[in-house]
CSV table of C-alpha atoms and ligand atoms in Angstrom, one decimal:
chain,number,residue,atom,x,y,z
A,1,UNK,CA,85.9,94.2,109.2
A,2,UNK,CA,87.5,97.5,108.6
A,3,UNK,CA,85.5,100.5,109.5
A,4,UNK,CA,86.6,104.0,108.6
A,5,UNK,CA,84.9,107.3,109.6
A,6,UNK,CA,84.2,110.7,107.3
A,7,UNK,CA,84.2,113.5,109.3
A,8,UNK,CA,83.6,117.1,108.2
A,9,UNK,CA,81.4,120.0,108.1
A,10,UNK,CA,79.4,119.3,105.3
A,11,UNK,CA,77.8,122.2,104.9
A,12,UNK,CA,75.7,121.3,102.6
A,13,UNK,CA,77.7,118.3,101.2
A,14,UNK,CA,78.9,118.7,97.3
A,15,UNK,CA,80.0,116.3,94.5
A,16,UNK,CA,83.6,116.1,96.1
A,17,UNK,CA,82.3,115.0,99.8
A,18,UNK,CA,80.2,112.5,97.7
A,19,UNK,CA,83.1,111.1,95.6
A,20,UNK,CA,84.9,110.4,98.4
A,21,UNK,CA,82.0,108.9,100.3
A,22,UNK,CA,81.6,106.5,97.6
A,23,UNK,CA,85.1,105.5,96.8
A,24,UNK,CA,85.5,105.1,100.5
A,25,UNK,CA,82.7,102.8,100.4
A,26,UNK,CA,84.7,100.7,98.1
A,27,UNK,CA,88.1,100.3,100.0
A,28,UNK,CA,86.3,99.8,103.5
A,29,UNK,CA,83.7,97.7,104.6
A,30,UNK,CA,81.9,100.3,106.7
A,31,UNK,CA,82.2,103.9,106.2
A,32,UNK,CA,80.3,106.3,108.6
A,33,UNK,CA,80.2,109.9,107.8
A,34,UNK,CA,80.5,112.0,110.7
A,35,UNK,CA,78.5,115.5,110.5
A,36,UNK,CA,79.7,117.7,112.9
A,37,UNK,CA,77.4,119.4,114.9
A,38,UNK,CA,79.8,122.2,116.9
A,39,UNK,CA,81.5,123.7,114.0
A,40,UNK,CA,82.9,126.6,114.7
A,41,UNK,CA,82.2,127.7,111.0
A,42,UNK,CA,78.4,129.2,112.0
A,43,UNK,CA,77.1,126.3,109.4
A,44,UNK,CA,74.6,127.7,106.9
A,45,UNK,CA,72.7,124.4,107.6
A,46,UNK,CA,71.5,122.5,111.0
A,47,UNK,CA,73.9,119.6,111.4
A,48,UNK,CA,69.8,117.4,111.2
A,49,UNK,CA,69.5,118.9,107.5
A,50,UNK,CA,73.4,118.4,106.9
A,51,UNK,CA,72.8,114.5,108.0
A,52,UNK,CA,69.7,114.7,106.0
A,53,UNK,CA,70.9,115.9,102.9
A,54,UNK,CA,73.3,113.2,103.2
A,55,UNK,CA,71.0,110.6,104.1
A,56,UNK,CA,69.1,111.1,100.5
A,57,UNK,CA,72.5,111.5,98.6
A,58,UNK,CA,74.0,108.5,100.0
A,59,UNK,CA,70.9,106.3,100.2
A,60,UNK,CA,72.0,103.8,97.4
A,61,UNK,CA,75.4,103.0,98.9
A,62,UNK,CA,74.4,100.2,101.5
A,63,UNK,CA,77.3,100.4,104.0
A,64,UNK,CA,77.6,103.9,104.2
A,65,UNK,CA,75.6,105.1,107.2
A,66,UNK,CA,75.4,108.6,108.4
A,67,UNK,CA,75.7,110.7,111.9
A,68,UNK,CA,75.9,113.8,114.1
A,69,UNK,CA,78.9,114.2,116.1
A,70,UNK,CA,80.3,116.5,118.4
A,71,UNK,CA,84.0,116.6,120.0
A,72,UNK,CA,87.2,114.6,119.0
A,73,UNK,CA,86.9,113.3,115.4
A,74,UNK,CA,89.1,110.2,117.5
A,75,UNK,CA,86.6,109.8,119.6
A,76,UNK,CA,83.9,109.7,117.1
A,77,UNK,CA,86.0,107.0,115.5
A,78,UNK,CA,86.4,104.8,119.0
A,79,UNK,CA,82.4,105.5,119.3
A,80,UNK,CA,82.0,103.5,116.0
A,81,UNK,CA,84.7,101.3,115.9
A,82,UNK,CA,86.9,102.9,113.4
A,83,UNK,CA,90.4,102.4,112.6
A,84,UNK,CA,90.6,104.5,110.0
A,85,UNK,CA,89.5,108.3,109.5
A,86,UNK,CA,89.2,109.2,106.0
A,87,UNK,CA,89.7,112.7,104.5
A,88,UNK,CA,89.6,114.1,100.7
A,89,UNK,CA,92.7,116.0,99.5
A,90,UNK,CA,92.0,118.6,96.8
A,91,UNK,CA,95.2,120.2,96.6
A,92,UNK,CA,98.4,120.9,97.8
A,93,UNK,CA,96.6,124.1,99.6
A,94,UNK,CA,94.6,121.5,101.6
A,95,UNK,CA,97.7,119.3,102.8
A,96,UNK,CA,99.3,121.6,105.4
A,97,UNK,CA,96.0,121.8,107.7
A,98,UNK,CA,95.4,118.3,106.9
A,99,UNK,CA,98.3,116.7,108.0
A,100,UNK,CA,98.1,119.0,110.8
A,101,UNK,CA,94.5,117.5,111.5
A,102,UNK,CA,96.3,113.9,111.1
A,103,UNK,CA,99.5,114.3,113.2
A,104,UNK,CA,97.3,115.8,116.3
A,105,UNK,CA,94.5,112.7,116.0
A,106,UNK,CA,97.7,110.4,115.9
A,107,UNK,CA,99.5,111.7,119.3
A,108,UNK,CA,95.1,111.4,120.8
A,109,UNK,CA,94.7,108.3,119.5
A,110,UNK,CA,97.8,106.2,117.9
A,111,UNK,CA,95.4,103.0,117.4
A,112,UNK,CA,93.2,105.1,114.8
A,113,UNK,CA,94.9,106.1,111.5
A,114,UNK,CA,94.5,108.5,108.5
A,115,UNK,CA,93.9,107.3,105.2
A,116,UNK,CA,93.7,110.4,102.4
A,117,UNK,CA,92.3,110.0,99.2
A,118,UNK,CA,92.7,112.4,96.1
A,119,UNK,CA,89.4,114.1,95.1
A,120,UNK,CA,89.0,113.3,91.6
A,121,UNK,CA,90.3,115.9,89.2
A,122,UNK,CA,87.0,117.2,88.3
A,123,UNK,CA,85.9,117.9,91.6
A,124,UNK,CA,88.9,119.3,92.9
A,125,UNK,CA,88.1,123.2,92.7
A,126,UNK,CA,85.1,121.9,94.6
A,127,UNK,CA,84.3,123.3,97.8
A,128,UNK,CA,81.2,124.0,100.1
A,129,UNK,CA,82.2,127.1,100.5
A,130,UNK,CA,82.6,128.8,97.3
A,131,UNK,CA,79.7,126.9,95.9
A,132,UNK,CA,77.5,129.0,99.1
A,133,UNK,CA,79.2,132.3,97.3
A,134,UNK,CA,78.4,130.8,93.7
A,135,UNK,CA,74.7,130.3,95.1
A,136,UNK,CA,74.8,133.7,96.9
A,137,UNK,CA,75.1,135.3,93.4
A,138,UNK,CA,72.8,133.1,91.7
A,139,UNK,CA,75.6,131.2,89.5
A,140,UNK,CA,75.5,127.9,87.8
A,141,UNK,CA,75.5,125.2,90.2
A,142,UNK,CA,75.2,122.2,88.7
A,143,UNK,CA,79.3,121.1,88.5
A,144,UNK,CA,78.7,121.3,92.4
A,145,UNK,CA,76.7,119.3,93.6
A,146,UNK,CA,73.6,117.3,93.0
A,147,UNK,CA,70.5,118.6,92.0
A,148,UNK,CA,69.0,117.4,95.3
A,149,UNK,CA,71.0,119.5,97.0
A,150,UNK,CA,70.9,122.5,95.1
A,151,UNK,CA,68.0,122.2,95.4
A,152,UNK,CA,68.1,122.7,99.3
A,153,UNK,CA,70.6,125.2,99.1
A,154,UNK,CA,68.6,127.6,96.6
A,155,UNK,CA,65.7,127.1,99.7
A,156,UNK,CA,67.8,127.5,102.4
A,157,UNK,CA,69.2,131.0,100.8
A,158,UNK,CA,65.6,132.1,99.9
A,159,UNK,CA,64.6,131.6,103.8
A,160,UNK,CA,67.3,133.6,105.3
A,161,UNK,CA,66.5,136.5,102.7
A,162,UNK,CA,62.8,136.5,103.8
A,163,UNK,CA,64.1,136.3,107.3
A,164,UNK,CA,66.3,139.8,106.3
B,1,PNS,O1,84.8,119.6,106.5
B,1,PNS,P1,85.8,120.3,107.4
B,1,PNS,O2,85.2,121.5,108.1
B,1,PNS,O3,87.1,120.6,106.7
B,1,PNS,O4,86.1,119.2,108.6
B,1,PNS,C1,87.0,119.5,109.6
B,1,PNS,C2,86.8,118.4,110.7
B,1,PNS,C3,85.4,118.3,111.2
B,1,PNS,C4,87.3,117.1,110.3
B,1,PNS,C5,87.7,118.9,111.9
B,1,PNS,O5,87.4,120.2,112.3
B,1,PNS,C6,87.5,118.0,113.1
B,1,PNS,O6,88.0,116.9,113.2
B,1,PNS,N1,86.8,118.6,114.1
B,1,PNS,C7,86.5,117.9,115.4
B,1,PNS,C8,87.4,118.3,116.5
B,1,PNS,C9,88.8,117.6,116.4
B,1,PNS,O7,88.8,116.4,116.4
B,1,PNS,N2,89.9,118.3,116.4
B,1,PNS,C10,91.2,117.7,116.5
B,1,PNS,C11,91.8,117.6,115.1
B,1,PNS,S1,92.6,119.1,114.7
């Protein structure tokens, strides 16, 4: 039984988070998605609607389950058993942080390793952030995610500008 953990931000989650989630969900036999609650990002959504908004996009992929997390993505891993952490790599602009990310969780934990798989070409301009910035100027945002969670985005955006 191999178990692999997805952490990240997720904030909100896009087609690229849930390609990965779902390939992932192929290669391991348990694959928990970590939402992490202490970002240091200011997230533009709670880390309950983040796990939410997963919930709903992952709901037909029965051994995917998600969670909250706060702390060491290692020790989110020991928490749930996981020898593997799995992260998407878009480009070559991603790899420098992310094998950063996977060099420091190897000196914490050597037992737990990191397994990256390449976002699939159509997603890989994909990011949470630019779609936020896409969304901010009312653009087209159905290459980004789906419509679920545009959805909650376009509500999300609407509430802070009536909070304004
Ligand atoms: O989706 P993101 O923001 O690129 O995900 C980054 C994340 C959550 C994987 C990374 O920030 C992380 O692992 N944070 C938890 C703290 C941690 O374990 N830091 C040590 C690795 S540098």
């Amino acid at each position: 039984m191999v178990t692999a953990v997805y952490p990240g931000s997720f904030d909100p989650a896009t087609y690229g988070h849930l390609d990965v989630i779902r390939r992932a969900s192929v290669s391991f036999d348990r694959v928990v998605v970590g939402v992490l609650h202490n970002s240091a990002k200011s997230p533009l959504f709670s880390v309950e609607e983040r796990v939410n908004i997963l919930e709903k996009a992952t709901k037909d992929i029965p051994n995917v389950i998600i969670k909250p997390f706060n702390g060491l993505s290692v020790n989110f891993a020991k928490e749930n058993e996981a020898q593997v952490i799995v992260r998407g790599l878009r480009a070559v602009t991603d790899f420098e942080y992310e094998l950063q990310m996977a060099q420091t969780n190897r000196v914490l934990a050597p037992d737990v390793d990191t397994v990256f798989l390449t976002t699939s070409l159509e997603y890989a301009y994909v990011s949470s952030t630019i779609m936020k910035e896409v969304a901010r100027f009312g653009g087209d945002l159905s290459n980004f995610a789906p419509p679920e969670i545009i959805q909650a985005l376009h509500s999300k955006m609407q509430e802070q500008n009536e909070e304004k």
